[in-house]
mmCIF file of C-alpha atoms in Angstrom:
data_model
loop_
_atom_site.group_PDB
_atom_site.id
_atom_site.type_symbol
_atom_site.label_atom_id
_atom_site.label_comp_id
_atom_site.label_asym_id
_atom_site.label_seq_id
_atom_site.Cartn_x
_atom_site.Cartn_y
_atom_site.Cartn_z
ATOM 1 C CA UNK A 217 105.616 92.632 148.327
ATOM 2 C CA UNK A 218 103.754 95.298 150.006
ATOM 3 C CA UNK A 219 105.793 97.779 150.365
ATOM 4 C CA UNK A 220 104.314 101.377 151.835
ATOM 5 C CA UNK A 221 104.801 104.222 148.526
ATOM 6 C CA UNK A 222 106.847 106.954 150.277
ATOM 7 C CA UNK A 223 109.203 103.948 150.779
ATOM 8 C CA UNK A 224 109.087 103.246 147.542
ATOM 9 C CA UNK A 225 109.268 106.733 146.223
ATOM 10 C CA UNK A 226 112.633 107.541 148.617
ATOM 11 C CA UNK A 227 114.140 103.960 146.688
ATOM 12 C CA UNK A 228 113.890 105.581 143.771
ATOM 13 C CA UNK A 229 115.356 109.149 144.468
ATOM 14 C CA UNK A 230 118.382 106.851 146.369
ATOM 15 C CA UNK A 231 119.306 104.971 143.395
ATOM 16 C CA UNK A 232 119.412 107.697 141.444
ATOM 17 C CA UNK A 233 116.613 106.105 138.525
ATOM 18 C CA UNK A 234 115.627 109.442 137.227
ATOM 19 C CA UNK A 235 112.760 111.674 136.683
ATOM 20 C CA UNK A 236 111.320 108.969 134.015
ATOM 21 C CA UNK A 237 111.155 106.042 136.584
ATOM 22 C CA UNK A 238 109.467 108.502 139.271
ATOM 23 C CA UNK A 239 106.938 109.785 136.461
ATOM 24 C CA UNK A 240 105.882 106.156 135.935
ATOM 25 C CA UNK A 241 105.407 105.138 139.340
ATOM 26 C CA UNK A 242 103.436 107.877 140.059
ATOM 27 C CA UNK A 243 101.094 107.235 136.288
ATOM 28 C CA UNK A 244 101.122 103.001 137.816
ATOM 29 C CA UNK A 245 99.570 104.278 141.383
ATOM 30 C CA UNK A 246 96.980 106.473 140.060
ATOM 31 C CA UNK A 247 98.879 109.969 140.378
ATOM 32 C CA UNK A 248 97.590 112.840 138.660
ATOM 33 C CA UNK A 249 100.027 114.904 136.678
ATOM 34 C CA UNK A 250 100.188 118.377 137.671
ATOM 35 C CA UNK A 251 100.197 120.225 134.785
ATOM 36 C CA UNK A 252 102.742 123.189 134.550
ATOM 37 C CA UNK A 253 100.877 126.292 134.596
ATOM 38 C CA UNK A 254 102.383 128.781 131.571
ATOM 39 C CA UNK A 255 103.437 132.451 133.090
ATOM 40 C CA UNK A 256 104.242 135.716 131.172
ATOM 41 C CA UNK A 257 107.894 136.033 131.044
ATOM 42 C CA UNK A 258 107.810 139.877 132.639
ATOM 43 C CA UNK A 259 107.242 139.918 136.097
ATOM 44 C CA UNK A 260 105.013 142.757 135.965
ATOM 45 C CA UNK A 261 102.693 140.972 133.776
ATOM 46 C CA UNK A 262 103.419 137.994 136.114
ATOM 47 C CA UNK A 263 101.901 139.434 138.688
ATOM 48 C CA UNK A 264 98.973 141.090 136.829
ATOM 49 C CA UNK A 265 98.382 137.567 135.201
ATOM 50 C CA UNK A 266 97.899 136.038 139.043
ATOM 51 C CA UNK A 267 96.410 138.555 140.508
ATOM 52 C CA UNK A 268 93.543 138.395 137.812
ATOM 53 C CA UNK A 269 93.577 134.565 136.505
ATOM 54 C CA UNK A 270 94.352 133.119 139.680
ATOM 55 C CA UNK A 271 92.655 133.912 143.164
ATOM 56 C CA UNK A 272 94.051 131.386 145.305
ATOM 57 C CA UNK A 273 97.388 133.068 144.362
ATOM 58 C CA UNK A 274 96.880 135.705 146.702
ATOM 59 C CA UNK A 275 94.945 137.693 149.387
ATOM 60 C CA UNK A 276 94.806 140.329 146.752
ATOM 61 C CA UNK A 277 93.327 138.125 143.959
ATOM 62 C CA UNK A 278 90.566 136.430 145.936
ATOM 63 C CA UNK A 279 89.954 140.029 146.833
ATOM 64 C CA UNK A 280 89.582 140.721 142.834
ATOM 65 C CA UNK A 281 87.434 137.628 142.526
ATOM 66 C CA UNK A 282 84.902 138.496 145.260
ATOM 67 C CA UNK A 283 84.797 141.972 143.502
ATOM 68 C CA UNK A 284 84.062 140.500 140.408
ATOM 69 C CA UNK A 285 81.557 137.947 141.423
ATOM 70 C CA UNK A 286 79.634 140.839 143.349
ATOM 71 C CA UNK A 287 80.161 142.482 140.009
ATOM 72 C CA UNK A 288 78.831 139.701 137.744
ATOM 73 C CA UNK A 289 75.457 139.131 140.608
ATOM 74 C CA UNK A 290 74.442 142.805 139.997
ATOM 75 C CA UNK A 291 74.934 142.836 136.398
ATOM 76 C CA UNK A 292 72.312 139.533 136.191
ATOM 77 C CA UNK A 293 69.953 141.333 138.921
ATOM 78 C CA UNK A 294 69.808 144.193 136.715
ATOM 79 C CA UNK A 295 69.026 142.376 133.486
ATOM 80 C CA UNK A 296 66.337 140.708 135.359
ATOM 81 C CA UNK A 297 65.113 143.615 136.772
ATOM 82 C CA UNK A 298 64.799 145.762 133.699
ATOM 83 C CA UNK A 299 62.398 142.976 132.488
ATOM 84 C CA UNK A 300 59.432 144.171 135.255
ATOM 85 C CA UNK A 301 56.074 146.266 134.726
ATOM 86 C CA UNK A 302 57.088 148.414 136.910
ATOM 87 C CA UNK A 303 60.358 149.168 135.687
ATOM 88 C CA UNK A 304 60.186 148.212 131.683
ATOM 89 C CA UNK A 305 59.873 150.763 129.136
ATOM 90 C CA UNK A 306 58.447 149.589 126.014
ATOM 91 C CA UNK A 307 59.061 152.643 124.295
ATOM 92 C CA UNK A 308 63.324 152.475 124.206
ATOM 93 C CA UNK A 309 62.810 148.767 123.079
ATOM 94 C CA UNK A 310 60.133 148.726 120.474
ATOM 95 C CA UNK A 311 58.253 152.167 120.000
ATOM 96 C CA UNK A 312 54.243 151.979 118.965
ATOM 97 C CA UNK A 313 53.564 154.374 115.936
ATOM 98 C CA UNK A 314 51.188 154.375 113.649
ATOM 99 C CA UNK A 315 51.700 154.466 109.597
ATOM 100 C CA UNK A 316 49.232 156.628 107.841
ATOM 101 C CA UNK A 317 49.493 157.530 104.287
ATOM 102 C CA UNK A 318 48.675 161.038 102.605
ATOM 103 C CA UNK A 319 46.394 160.906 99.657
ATOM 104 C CA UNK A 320 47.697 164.556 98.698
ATOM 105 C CA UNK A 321 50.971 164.038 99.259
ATOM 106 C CA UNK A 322 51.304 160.116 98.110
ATOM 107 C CA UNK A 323 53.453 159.508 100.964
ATOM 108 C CA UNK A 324 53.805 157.357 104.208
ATOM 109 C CA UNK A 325 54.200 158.984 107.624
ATOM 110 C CA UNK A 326 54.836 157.605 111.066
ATOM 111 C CA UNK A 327 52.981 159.338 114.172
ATOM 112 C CA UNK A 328 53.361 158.244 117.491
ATOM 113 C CA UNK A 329 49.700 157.908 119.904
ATOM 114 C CA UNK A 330 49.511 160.975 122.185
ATOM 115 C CA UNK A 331 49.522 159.516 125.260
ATOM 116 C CA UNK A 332 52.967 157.761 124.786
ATOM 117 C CA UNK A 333 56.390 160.381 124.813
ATOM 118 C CA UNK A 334 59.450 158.701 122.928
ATOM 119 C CA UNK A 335 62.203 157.725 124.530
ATOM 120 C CA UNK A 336 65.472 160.622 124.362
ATOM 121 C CA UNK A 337 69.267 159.889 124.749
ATOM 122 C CA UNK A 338 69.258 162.048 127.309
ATOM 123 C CA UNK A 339 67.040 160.092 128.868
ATOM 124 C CA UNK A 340 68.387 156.661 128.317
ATOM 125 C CA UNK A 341 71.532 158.402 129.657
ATOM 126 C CA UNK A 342 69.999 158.930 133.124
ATOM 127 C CA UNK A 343 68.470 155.782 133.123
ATOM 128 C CA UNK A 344 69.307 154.369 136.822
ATOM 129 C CA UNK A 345 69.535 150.870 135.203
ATOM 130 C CA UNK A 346 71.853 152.074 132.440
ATOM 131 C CA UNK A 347 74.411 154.103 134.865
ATOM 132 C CA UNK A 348 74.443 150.823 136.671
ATOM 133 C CA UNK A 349 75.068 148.864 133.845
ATOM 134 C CA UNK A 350 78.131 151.104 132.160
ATOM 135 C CA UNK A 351 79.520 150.435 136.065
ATOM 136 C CA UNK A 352 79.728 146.904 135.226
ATOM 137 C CA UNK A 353 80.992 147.277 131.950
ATOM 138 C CA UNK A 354 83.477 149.508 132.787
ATOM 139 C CA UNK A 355 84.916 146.580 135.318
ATOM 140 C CA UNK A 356 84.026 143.912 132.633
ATOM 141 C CA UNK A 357 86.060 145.888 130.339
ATOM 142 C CA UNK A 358 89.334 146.728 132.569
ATOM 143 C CA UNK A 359 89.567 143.269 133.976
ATOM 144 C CA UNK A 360 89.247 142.032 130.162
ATOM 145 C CA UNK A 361 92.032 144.136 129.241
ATOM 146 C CA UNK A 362 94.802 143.632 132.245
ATOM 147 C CA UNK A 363 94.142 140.030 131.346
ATOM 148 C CA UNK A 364 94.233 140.283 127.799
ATOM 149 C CA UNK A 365 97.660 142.585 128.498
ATOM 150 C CA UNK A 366 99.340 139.832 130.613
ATOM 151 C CA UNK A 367 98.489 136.884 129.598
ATOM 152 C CA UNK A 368 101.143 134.952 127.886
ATOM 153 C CA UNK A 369 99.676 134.064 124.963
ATOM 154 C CA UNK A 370 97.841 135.747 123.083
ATOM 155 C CA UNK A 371 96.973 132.888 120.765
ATOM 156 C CA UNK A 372 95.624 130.631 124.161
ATOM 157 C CA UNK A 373 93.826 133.561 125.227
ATOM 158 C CA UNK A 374 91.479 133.580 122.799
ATOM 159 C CA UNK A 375 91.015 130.153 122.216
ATOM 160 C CA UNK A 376 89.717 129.903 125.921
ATOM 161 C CA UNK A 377 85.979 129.660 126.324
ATOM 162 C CA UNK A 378 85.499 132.093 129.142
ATOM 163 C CA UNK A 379 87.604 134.883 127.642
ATOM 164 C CA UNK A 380 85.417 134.506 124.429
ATOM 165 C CA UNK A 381 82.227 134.592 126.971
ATOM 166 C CA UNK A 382 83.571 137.514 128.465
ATOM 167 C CA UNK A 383 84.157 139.218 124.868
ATOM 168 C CA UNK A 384 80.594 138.174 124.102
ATOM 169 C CA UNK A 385 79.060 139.327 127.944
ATOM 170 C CA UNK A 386 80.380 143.155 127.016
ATOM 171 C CA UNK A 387 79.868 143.432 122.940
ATOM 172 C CA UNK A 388 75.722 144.072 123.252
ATOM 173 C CA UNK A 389 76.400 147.039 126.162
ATOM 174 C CA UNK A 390 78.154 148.862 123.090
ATOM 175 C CA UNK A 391 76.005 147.751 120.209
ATOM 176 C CA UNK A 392 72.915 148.583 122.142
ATOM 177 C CA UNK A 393 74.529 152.301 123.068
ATOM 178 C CA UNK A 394 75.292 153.387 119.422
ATOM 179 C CA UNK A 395 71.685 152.193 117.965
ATOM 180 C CA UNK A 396 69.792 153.792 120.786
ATOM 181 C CA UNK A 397 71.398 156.638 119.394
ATOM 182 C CA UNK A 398 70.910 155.765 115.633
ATOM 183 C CA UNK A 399 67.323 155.039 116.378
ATOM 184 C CA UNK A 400 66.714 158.562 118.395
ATOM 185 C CA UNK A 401 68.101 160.339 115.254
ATOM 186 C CA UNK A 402 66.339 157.667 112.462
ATOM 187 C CA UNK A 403 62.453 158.738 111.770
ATOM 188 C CA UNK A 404 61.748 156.642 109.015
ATOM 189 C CA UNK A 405 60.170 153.673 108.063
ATOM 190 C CA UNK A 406 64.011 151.179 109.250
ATOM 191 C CA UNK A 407 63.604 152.509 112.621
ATOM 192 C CA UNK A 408 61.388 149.299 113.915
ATOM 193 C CA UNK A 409 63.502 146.462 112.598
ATOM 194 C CA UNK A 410 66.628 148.629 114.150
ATOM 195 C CA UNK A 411 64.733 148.065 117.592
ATOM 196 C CA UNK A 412 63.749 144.380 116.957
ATOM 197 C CA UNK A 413 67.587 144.319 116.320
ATOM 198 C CA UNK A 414 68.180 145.471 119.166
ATOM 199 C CA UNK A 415 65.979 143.548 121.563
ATOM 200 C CA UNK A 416 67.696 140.615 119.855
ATOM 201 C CA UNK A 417 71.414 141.866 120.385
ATOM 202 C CA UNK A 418 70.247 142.515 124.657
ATOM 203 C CA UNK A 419 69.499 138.819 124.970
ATOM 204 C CA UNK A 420 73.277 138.279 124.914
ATOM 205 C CA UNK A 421 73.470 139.630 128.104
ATOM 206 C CA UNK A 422 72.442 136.427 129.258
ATOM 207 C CA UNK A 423 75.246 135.152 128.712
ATOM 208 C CA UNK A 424 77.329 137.181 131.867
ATOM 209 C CA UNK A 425 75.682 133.939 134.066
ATOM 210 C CA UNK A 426 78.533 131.745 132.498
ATOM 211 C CA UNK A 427 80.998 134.059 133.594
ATOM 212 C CA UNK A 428 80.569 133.064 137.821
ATOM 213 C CA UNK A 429 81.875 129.683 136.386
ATOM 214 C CA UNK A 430 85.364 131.293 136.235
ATOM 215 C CA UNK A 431 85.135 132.239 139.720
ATOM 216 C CA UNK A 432 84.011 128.340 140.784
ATOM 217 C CA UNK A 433 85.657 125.412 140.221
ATOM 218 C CA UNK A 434 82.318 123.037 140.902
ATOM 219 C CA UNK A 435 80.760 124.680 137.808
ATOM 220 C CA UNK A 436 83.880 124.123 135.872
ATOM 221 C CA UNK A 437 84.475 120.586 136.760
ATOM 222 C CA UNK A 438 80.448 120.050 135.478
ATOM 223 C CA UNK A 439 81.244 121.572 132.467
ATOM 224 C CA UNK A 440 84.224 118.870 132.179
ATOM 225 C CA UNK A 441 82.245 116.549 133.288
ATOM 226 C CA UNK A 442 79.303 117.454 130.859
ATOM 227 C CA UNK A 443 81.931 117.617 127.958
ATOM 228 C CA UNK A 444 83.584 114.194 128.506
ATOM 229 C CA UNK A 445 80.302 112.743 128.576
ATOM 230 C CA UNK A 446 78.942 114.299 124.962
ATOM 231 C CA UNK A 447 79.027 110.989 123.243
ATOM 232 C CA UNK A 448 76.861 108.986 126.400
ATOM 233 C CA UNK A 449 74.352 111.855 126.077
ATOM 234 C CA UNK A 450 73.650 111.892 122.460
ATOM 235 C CA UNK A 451 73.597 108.545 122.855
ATOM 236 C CA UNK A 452 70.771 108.912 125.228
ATOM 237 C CA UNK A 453 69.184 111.273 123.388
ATOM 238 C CA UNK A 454 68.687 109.392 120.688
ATOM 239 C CA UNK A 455 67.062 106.457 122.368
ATOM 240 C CA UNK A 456 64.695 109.187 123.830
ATOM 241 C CA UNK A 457 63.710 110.254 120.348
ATOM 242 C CA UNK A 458 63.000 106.704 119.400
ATOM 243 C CA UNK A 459 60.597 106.082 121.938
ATOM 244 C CA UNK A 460 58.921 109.521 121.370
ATOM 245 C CA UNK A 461 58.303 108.145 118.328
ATOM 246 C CA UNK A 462 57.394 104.978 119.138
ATOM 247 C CA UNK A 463 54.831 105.869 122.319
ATOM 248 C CA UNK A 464 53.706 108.844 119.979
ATOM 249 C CA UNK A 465 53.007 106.394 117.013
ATOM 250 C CA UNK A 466 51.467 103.385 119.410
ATOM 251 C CA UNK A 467 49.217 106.322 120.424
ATOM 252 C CA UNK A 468 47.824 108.003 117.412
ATOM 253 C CA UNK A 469 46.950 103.991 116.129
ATOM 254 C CA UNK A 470 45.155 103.482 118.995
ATOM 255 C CA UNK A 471 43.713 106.863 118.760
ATOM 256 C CA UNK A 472 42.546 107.053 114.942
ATOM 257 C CA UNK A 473 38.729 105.389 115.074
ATOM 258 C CA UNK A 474 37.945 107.651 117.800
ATOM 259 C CA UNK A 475 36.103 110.631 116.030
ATOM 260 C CA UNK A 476 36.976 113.301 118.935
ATOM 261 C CA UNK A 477 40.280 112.243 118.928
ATOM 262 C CA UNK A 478 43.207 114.922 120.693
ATOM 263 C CA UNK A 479 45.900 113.350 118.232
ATOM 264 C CA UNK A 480 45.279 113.950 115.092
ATOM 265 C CA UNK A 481 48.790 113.295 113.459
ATOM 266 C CA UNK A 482 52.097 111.196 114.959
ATOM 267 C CA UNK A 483 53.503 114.919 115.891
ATOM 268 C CA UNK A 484 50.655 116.020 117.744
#
């Protein structure tokens, strides 16, 4: 019989069948389970916890969130920017010298071309980009800490993917502070493979785009979406590789009495 579900559902709570019945009816019709959100035990950490994990919680948290995002959209404008002519300096990143060696002395020196001044602390200190930067760490930083403070497990919290992106978004601002300093006070011979080091360690920063996926729940849902589906796309994958290779070899054999030929081997 057809019979309408909040009917249904009211039979159930009438007759007294229990919590089990009701659980099944709801799994038979298609009913998503909700799942039961875990809370920190104080209430001061309660609150802390929501007003950080959860916007939709409160006015005060989607408050936080829109603070953050605008936080997160000027950290990536910056990182882009720094990348520009007009605003890139070569010299903090990877210094030009010159290594000339003394006949007299038997020794190696480095000298730096005259037109080119090296890059101080003091002024990668006042670097406009750089006090904008430490702003966003500094909010980074406290809003990884009240979280890290109130969540209520400490064990969950750092199995989580976005709190380990966050930990990852902030560790190159502090690496890259303490060998800009290293490298200011290093004049030998290590100080170049320091800076390569370095220019490695600032790609990270990269990563602070994954963070606005915390903040929306479209980019989340692709990421489930993108993770339940690992198996169908390495599946497809693979069948892309095989006709790479089999369009790449068809080619090359078709190719190989041609004396000005463009493919001279399958991987070409």
């Amino acid at each position: 019989a057809n019979v309408p579900l909040e009917i249904f559902s009211d039979e159930i709570i009438f007759f007294e069948l229990g919590s089990e019945a009701m659980d099944q009816f709801r799994h038979d019709e298609g009913f998503i389970k909700e799942m039961e959100v875990p809370l920190p035990s104080s209430e001061i950490h309660r609150q802390l916890w929501l007003l950080f994990e959860y916007p939709e919680s409160s006015n005060a948290a989607r408050g936080i969130a829109i603070v953050s995002i605008f936080v997160i959209i000027i950290s990536i404008i910056v990182f882009c920017l720094e990348t520009l002519p007009e605003f890139r300096d070569d010299v903090g990143i990877f210094p030009t010298s010159f290594q000339f060696f003394n006949h007299s002395q038997k020794s190696h020196s480095l000298v730096m071309p005259a037109n080119i001044v090296p890059k101080t602390i003091a002024t990668t200190l006042t670097d406009p980009f750089f006090l904008i930067e430490t702003a966003c760490i500094v909010w980074f930083f406290f809003e990884l800490c009240i979280r890290f403070i109130a969540c209520p497990s400490k064990k969950d919290f750092f199995n989580n993917i976005m709190n380990i992106i966050d930990i990852i978004s902030i560790i190159p601002y502090f690496v890259t502070l303490v060998m800009d300093i290293a490298t200011n006070m290093d004049t030998t011979s290590t100080q170049n493979m320091s800076l390569a080091i370095l220019r490695i360690i600032r790609l990270v920063r990269v990563f602070r785009v994954f963070k606005l996926s915390r903040h929306s729940k479209g980019l989340q849902i692709l990421g489930q979406t993108i993770k339940a589906s690992l198996r169908e796309l390495g599946l497809l994958m693979f069948f892309l590789f095989i006709g790479v290779i089999l369009f790449s070899s068809a080619i090359y054999f078709a190719e190989a009495d041609e004396p000005n030929t463009q493919f001279s081997s399958i991987p070409d």
